XYZ file of C-alpha atoms in Angstrom:
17
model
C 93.801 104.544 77.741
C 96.986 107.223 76.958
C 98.474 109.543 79.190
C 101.126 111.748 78.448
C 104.100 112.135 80.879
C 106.901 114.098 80.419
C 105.828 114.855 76.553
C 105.722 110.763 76.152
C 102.040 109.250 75.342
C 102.201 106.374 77.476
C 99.432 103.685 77.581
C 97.384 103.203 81.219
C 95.080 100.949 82.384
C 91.610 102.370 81.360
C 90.796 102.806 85.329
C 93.730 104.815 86.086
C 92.934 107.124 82.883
């Protein structure tokens, strides 16, 4: 999964998304 932080896509563990 992706997340973005702070303007950054950042890839997560699946769960945590």
């Amino acid at each position: 999964g992706r997340v973005l932080h702070g303007g950054v896509w950042q890839r997560v563990n699946p769960k945590f998304t």
